[in-house]
Coordinates of C-alpha atoms and ligand atoms in Angstrom, one line a residue:
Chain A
X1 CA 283.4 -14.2 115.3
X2 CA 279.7 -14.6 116.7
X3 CA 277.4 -17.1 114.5
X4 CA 274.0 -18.6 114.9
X5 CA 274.2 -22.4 115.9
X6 CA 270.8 -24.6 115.8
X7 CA 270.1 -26.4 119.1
X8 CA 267.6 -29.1 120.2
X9 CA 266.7 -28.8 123.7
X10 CA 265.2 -31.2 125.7
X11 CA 261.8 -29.8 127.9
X12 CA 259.9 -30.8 130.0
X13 CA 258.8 -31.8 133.0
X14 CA 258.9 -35.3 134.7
X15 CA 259.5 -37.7 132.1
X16 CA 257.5 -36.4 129.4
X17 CA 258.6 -33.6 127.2
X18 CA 260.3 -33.0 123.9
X19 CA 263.0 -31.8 121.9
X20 CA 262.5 -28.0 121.0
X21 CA 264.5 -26.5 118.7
X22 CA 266.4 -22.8 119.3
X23 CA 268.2 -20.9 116.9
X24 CA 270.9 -18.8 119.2
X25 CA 273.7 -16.7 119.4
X26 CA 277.3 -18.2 120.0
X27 CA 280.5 -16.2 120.2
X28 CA 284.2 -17.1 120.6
X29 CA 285.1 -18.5 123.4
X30 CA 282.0 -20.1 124.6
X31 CA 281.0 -23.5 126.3
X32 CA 277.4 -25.0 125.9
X33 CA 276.3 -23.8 129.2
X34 CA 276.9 -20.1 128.2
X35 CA 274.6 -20.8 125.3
X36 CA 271.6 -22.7 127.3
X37 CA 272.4 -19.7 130.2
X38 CA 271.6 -17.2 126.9
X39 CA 269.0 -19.4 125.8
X40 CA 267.4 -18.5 129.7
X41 CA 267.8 -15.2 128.9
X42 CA 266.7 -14.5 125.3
X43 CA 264.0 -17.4 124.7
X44 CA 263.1 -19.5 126.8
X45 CA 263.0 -17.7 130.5
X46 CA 261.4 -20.6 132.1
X47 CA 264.5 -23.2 131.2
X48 CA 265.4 -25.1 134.5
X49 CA 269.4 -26.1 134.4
X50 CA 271.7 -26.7 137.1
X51 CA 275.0 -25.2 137.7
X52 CA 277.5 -23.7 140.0
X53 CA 281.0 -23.5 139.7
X54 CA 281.1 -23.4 135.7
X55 CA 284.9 -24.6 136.4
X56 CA 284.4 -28.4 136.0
X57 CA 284.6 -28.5 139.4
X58 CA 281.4 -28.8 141.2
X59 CA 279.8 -31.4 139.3
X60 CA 276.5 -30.0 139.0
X61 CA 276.1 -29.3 135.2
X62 CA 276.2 -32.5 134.1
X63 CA 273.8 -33.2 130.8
X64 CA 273.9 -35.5 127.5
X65 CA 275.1 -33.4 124.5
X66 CA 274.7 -35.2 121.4
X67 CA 274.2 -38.1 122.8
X68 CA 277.4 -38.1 124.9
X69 CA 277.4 -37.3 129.3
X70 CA 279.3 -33.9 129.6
X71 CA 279.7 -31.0 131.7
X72 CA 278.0 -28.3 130.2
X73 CA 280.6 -25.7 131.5
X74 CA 283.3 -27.7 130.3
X75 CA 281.9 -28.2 126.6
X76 CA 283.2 -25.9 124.3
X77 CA 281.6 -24.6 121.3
X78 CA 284.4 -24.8 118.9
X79 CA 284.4 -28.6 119.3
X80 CA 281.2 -28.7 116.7
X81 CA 280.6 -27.5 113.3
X82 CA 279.1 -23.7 112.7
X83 CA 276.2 -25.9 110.6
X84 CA 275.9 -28.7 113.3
X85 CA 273.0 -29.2 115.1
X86 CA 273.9 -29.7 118.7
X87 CA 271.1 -32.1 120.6
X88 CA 271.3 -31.0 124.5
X89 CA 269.1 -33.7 126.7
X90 CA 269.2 -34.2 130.1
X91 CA 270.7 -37.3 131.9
X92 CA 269.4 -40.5 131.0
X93 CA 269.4 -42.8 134.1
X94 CA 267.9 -40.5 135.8
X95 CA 264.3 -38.8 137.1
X96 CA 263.5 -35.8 135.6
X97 CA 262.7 -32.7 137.4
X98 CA 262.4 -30.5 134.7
X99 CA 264.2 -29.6 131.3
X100 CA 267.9 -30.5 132.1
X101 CA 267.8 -31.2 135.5
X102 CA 267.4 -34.1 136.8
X103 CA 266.7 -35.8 140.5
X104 CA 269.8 -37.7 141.5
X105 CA 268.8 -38.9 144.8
X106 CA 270.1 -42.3 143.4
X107 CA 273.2 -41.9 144.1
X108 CA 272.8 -40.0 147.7
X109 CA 270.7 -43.0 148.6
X110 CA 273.8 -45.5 147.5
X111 CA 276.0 -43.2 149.3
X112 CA 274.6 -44.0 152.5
X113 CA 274.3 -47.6 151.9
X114 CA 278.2 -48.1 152.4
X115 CA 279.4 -48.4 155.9
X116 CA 282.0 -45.4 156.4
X117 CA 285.6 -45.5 157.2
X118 CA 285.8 -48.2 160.0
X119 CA 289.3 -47.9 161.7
X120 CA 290.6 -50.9 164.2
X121 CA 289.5 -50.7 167.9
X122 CA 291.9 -48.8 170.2
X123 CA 293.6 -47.0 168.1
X124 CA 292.8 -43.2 168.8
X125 CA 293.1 -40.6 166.2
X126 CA 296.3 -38.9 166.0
X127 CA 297.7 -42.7 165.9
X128 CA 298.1 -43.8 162.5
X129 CA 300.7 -44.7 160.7
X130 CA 300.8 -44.2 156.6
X131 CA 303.5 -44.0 153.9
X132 CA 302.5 -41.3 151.2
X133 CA 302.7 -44.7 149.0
X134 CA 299.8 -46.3 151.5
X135 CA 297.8 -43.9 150.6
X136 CA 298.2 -42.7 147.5
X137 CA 296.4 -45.4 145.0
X138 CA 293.0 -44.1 146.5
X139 CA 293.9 -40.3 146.4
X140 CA 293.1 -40.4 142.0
X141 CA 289.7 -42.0 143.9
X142 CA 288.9 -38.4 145.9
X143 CA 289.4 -36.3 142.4
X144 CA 285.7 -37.4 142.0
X145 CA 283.9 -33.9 141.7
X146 CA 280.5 -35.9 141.8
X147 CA 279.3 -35.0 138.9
X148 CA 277.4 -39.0 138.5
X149 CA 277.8 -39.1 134.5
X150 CA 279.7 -42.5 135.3
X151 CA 276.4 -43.9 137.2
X152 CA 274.9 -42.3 134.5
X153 CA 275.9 -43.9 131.5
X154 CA 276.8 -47.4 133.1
X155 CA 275.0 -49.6 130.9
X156 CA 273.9 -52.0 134.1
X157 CA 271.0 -49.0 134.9
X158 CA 271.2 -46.6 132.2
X159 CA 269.3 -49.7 130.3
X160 CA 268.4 -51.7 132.9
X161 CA 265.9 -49.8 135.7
X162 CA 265.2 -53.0 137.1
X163 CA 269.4 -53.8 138.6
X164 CA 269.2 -50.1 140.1
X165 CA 268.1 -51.9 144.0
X166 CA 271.2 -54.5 143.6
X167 CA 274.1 -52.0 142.1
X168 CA 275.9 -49.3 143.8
X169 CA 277.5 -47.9 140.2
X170 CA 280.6 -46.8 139.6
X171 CA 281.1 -44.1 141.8
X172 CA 280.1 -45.8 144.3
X173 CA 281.8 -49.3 143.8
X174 CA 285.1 -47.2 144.1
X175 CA 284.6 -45.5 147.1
X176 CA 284.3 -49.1 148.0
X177 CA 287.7 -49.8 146.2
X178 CA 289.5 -46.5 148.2
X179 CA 288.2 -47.9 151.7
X180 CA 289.3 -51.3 150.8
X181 CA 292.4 -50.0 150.1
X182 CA 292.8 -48.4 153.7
X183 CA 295.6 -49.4 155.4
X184 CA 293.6 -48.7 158.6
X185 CA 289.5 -49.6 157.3
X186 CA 288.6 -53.2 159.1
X187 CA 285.4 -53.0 157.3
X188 CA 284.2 -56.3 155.5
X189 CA 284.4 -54.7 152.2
X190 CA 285.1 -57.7 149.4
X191 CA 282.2 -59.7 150.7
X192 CA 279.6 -57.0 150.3
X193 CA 280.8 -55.8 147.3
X194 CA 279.8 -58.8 145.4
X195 CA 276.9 -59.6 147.2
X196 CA 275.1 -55.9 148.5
X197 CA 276.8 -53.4 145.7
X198 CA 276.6 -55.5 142.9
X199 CA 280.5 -55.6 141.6
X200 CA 279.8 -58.5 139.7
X201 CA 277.1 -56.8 137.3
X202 CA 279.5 -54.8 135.9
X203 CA 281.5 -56.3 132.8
X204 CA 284.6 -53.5 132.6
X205 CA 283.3 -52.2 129.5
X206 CA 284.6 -48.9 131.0
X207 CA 282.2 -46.3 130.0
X208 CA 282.8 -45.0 133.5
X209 CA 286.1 -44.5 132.5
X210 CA 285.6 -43.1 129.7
X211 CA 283.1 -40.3 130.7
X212 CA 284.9 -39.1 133.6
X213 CA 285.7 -35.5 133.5
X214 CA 288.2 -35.9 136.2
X215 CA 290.1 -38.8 134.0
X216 CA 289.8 -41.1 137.2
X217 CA 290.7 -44.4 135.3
X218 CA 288.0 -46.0 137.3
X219 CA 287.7 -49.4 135.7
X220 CA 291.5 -50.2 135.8
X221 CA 292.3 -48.8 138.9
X222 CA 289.3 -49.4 141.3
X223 CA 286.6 -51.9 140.0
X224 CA 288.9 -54.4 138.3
X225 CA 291.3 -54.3 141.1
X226 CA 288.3 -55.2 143.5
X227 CA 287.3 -58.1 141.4
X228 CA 290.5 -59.3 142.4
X229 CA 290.0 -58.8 145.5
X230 CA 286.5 -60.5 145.7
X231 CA 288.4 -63.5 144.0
X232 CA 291.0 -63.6 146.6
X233 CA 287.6 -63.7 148.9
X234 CA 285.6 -65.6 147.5
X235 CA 287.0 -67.5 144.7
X236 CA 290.0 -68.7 145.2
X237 CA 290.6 -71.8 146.8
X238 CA 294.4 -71.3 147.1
X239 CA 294.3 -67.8 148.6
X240 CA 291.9 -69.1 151.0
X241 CA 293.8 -71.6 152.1
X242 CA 297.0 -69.2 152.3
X243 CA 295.3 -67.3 154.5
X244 CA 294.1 -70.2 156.8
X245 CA 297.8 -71.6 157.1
X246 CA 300.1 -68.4 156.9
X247 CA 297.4 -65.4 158.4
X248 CA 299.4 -62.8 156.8
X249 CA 299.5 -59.3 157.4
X250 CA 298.5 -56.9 154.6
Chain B
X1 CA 253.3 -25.9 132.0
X2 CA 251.4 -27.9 135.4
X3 CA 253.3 -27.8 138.6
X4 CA 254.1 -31.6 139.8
X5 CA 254.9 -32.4 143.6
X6 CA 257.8 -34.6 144.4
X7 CA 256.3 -37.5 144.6
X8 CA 254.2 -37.9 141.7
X9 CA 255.0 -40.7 139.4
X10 CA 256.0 -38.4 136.5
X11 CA 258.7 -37.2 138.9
X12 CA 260.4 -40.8 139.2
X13 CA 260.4 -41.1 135.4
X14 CA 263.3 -40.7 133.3
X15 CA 263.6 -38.6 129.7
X16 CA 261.2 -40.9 127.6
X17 CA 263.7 -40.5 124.6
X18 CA 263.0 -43.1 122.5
X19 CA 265.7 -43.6 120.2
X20 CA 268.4 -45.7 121.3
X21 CA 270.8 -42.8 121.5
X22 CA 271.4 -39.7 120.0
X23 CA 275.1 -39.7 119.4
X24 CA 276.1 -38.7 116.6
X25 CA 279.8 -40.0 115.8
X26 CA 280.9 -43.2 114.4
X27 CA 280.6 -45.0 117.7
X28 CA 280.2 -48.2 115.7
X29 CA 283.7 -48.1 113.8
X30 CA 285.0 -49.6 116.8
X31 CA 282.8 -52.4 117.7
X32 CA 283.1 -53.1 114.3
X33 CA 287.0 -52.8 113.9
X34 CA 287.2 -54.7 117.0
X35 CA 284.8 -57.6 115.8
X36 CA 286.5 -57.9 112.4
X37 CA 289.7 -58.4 114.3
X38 CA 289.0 -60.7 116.3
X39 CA 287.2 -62.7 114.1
X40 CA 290.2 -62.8 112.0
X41 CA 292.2 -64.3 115.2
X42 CA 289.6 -67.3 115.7
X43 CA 289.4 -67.8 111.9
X44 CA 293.1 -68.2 111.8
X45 CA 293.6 -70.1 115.8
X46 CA 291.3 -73.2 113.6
X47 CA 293.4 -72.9 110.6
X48 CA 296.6 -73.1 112.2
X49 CA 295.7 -75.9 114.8
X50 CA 295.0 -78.3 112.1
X51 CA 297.9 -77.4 109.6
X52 CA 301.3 -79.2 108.8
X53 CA 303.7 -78.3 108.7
X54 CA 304.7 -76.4 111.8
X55 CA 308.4 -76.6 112.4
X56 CA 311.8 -76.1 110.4
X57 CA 314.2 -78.3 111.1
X58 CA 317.8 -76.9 111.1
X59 CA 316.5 -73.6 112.0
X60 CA 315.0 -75.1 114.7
X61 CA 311.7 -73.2 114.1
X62 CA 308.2 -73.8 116.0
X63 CA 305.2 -71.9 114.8
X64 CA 304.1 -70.6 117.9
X65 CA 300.4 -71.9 118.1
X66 CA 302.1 -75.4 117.9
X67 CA 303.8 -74.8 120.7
X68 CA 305.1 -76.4 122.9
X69 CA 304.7 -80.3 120.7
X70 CA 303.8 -82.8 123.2
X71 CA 302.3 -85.7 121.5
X72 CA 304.8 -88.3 119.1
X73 CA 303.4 -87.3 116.0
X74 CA 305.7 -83.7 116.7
X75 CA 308.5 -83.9 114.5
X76 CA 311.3 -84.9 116.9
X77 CA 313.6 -82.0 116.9
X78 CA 310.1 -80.1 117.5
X79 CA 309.3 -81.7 121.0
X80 CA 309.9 -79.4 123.9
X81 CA 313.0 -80.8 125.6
X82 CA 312.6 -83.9 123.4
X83 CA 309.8 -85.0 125.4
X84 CA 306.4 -86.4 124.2
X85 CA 304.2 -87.1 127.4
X86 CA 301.3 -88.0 125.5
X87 CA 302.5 -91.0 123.8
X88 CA 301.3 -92.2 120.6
X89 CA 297.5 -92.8 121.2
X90 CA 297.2 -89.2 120.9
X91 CA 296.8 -88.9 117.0
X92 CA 295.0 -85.3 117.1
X93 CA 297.1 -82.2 116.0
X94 CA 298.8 -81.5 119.2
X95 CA 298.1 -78.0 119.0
X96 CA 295.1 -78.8 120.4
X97 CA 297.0 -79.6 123.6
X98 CA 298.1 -76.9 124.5
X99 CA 295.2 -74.3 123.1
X100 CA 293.3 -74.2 126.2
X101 CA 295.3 -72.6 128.2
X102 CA 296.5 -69.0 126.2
X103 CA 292.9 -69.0 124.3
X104 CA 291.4 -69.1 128.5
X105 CA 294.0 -67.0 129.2
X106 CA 292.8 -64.0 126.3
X107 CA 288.8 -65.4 126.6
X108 CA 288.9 -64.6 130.6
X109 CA 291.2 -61.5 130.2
X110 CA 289.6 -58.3 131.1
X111 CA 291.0 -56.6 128.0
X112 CA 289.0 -59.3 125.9
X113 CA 286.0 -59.6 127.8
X114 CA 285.6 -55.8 127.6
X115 CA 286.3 -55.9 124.1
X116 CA 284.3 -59.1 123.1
X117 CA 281.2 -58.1 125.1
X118 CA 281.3 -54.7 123.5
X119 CA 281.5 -56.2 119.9
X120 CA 280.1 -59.3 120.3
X121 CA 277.4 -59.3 122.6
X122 CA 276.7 -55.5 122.1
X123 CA 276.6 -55.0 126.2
X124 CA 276.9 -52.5 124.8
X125 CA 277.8 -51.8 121.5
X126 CA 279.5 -48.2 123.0
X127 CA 278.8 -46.0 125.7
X128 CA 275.7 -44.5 126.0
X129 CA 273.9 -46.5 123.5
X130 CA 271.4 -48.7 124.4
X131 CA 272.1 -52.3 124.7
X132 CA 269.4 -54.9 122.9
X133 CA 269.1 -57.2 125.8
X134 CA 266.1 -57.4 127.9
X135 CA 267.8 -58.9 130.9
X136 CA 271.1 -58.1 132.3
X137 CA 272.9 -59.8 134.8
X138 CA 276.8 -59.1 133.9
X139 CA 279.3 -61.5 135.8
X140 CA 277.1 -62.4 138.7
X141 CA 276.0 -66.0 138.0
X142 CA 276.9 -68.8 135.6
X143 CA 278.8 -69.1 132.9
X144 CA 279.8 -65.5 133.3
X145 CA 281.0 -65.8 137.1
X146 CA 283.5 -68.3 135.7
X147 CA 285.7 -65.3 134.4
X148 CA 287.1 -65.0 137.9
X149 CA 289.5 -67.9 137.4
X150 CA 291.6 -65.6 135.4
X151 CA 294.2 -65.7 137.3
X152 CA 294.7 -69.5 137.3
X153 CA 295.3 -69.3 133.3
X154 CA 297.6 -66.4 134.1
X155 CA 299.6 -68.7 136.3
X156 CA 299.9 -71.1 133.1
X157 CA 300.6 -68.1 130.2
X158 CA 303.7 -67.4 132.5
X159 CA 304.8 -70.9 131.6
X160 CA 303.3 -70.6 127.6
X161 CA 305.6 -67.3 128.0
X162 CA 308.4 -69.0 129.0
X163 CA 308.2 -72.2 126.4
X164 CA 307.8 -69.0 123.8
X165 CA 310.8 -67.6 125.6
X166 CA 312.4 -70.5 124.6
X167 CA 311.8 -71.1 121.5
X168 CA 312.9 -68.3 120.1
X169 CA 316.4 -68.0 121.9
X170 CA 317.0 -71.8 120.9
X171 CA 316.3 -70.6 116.9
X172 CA 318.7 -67.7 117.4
X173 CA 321.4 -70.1 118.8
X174 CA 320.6 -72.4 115.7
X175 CA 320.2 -69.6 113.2
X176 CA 321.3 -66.1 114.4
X177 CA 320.6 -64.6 111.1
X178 CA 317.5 -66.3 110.2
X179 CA 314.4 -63.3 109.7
X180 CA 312.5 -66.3 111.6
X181 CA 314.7 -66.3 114.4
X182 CA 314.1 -62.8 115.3
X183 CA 310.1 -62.9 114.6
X184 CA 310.2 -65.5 117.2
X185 CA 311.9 -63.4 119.4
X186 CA 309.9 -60.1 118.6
X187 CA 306.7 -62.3 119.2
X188 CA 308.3 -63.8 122.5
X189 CA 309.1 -60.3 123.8
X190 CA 305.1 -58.8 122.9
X191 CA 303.8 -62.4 124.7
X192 CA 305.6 -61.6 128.0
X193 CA 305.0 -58.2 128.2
X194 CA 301.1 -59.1 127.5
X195 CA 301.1 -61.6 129.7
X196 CA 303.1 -59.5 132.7
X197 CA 300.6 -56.6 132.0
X198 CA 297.7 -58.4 133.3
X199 CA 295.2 -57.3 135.8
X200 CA 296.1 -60.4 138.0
X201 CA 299.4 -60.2 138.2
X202 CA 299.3 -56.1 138.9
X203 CA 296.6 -57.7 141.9
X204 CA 299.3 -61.0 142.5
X205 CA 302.5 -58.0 142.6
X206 CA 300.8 -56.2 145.4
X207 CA 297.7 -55.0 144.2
X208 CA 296.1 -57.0 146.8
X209 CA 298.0 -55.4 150.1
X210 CA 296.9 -52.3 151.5
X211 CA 300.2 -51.6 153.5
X212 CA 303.0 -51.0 150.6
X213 CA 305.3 -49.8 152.5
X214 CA 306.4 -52.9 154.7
X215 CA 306.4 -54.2 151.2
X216 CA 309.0 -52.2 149.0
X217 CA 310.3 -55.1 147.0
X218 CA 306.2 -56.0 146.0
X219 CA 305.5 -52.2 146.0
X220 CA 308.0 -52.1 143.1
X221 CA 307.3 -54.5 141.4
X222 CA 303.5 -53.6 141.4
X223 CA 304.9 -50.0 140.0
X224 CA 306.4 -51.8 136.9
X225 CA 303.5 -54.0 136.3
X226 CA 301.2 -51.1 136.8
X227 CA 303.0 -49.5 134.2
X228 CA 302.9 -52.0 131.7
X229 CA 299.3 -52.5 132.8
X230 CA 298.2 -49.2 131.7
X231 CA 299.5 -50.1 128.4
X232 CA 297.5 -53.7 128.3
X233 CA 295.1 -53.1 125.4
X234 CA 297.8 -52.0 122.6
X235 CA 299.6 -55.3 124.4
X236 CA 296.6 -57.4 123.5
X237 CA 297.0 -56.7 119.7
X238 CA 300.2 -56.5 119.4
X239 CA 301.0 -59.7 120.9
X240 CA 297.6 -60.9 119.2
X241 CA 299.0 -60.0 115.7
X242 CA 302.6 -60.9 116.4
X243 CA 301.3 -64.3 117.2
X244 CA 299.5 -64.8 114.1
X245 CA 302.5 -63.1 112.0
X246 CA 304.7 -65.2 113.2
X247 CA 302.7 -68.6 113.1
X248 CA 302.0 -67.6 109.5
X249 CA 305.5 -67.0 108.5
X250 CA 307.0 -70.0 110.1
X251 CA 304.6 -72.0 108.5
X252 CA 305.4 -70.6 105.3
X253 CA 308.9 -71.3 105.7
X254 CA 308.1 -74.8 106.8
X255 CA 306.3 -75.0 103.1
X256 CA 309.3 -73.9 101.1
X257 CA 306.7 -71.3 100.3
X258 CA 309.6 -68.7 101.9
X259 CA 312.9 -70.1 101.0
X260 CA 315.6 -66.8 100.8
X261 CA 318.9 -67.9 102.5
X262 CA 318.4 -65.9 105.5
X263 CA 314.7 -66.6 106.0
Ligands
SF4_1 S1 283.1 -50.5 133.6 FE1 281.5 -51.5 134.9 S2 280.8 -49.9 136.2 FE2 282.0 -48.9 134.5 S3 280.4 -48.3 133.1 FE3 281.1 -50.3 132.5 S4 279.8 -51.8 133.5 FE4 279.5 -49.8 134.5
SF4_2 S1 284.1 -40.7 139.3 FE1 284.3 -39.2 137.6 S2 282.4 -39.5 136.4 FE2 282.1 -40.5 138.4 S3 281.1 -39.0 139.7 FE3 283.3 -38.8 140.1 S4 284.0 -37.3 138.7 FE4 282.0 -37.8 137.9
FES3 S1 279.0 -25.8 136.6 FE1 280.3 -26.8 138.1 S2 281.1 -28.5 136.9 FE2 279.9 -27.3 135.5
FES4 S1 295.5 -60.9 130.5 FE1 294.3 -59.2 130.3 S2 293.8 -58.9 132.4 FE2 294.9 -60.7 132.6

């Protein structure tokens, strides 16, 4: 059950490079990182790729196969045609390092740009109070394996380098949703969503959502329901006023 | 191959790929699908707001896009509640009244706007291929910010909803076993459970507390909105078509185009 499948590889390092093609081995059962791992190991020793877990669960093999942000180790064979030629790139949006790996400082440097879990004054841990239900809107939020093909393919960077200072990405605007969600976080989070992480560049054509290997519906479930949240914020007038007259508890 | 240090510029460049993507699917099928269809809607939204007749007397029918009649050129028996608050001087069709408020509601939705600025405006066209637009500044300034009132045209489909509602229960009590009656009511049904499925009113629900649990009565009716919610883009067309199907045939009924004993 073992045939010969044509591959383009992208090499190179930095931003130049080129496709080069293979010719290679593939047998039952395999993914498209077994064949770039034989690939390393029959014709081109010098092919930089990064992986770990090769589980879907680590997040590091993330790559563009025709055309499309997968995990590699995820990816299996029997999805293409014997005769297909299968294009292998790395991702996009980002700096190359070399071949398929690429520098994703990016999104560490976002990462840090969000304040962390702010809880109230005075109350010590060991002292909160939460319902499973409080709680468990931003749990589909931690499946994230951080695997950045949703920053990846967001159209806001992926075409435009220039909105990469002014937009946190996907990811990121939903660890922004989760903490916003906190029944405990006192954070300002609305506000600077808008205005530091950019919320309002994205246009919920849900890419994100789409790519997600984890099947986090990220659009629906954390950046349009922070949208209406900045609206409450800043937006509209009636909430505003509510707020003034009644000062409800959330 | 040379060895390059960190920071040297080649490092902080991405793939220079230069085709606009190398998929190789039909990831245009559904732009186009999508543009085609929605095209069709606005082709037949003009059509329909400048035709006569809309109603069937008797039956007690009301195309919905004429809906509700405010102005005194409505046929009498086609007035909401009998009433016609924009007197005579108002000689336009009177759909236009009323148009504003469900085509703001769909034109702001975030169904729509994904679907419109993916077909449309090609921003983008489909994931991971590149967009044709210089620039890009998405909903953060003018006209685009504007999409943030959705909610307030929510507030008014509940009430188009309810007129539709309407409608169609007062053509079953005139003519249970008119096909019309019950195309009314289909369409009615597809309209509220579009209009309940929105994003705003998942956020209005509870969406927007962080503490459900002092909240069970909102917490549960978030679940069942978030339900329907997860279901709002077949909503969209459904309720899109019903409307148009059911305009269409009332209309045709209204023509003596349709004329079967039970239509
Ligand atoms: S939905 Fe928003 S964040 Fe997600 S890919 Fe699209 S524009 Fe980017
Ligand atoms: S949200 Fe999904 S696509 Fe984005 S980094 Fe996490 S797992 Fe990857
Ligand atoms: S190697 Fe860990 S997700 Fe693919
Ligand atoms: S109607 Fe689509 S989100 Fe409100």
């Amino acid at each position: 059950m073992s045939y010969k499948a044509k591959f383009k590889v992208w090499r190179g390092e930095g931003g130049e490079g080129k496709l080069e093609d293979f010719t290679v081995e593939v047998n039952e059962g395999e993914v498209v990182l077994d064949i770039i791992h034989r690939l390393q190991a029959t014709q081109a020793p010098d092919l930089a790729v990064r992986w770990n877990c090769k589980a879907g669960k680590c997040g590091s093999c993330s790559m563009e196969i025709n055309g499309k942000p997968r995990l590699g180790c995820m990816t299996r064979m029997s999805t293409f045609a014997e005769d297909e030629t299968i294009t292998v790139t790395p991702m996009r949006t980002f700096p190359v390092i070399k071949d398929l790996v690429t520098d994703v400082s990016f999104n560490y440097q976002k990462a840090r740009e969000i304040p962390s879990f702010t809880p109230p004054q005075g109350v010590r841990p060991g002292e909160y109070r939460m319902q499973q239900v409080d709680v468990e809107r931003s749990q589909e939020f931690r499946k994230c394996i951080e695997c950045f093909m949703c920053n990846n393919i967001c159209h806001v960077i992926r075409d435009h380098e220039e909105n990469k200072p002014a937009f946190a990405g996907p990811r990121f605007l939903m660890r922004i949703a989760e903490l916003d969600m906190h029944p405990y976080d006192v954070a300002d989070r609305q506000e600077s969503a808008q205005e530091e992480h950019g919320l309002g560049y994205c246009n919920i054509t849900k890419c994100c959502t789409e790519v997600c290997p984890e099947h986090i519906k990220i659009t629906d479930n954390a950046l349009i329901p922070m949208k209406e949240r900045v609206v409450d914020r800043k937006y509209d007038p009636l909430v505003w006023l509510g707020n003034k007259i009644f000062r409800r508890p959330k | 191959m040379s060895q390059t240090t960190s920071d040297a510029p080649v490092r902080r460049q991405r793939a220079q790929i230069k085709v606009r993507t190398l998929r190789t699917d039909r990831w245009w099928l559904a732009p186009l699908l999508t543009f085609l269809g929605l095209s069709a809607f606005l082709v037949y939204g003009v059509w329909a707001i400048f035709d006569t007749p809309y109603y069937v007397p008797g039956a007690e029918y009301i195309a919905p896009f004429s809906s509700p009649c405010l102005a005194t050129s409505c046929p009498e028996g086609a007035r909401l509640f009998g009433l016609a608050p924009f007197g005579d001087w108002y000689t336009l069709p009177p759909g236009l009244l009323i148009l504003g408020l469900p085509g703001g509601f769909r034109l702001t939705c975030y169904y729509y706007r994904k679907s419109y600025y993916r077909s449309f405006w090609l921003s983008p066209p489909a994931c991971a291929v590149q967009e044709p637009h210089g620039k890009y500044t998405g909903e953060t300034r003018l006209p685009l910010i504007m999409q943030n009132i959705h909610r307030y045209f929510f507030y008014a489909a509940i009430v188009i909803g309810a007129i539709l509602s309407y409608d169609a229960i007062l053509a079953l009590v005139h003519k249970p076993l008119g096909l019309g009656s019950w195309i009314l009511l289909l369409n009615a049904v597809l309209i509220v459970a579009y209009t309940l499925s929105c994003h705003s009113c998942r956020h209005i629900t509870a969406g927007r507390l962080n503490h459900f649990s002092r909240h069970p009565v909102r917490y549960r009716a978030w679940t069942f909105v978030s339900k329907l919610n997860a279901k709002h883009q077949p909503l969209a067309w459904a309720s899109m078509f019903s409307v148009m199907g059911a305009d269409f045939y009332v209309r045709l009924v209204a023509k003596g185009i349709i004329a079967f004993p039970y239509a």
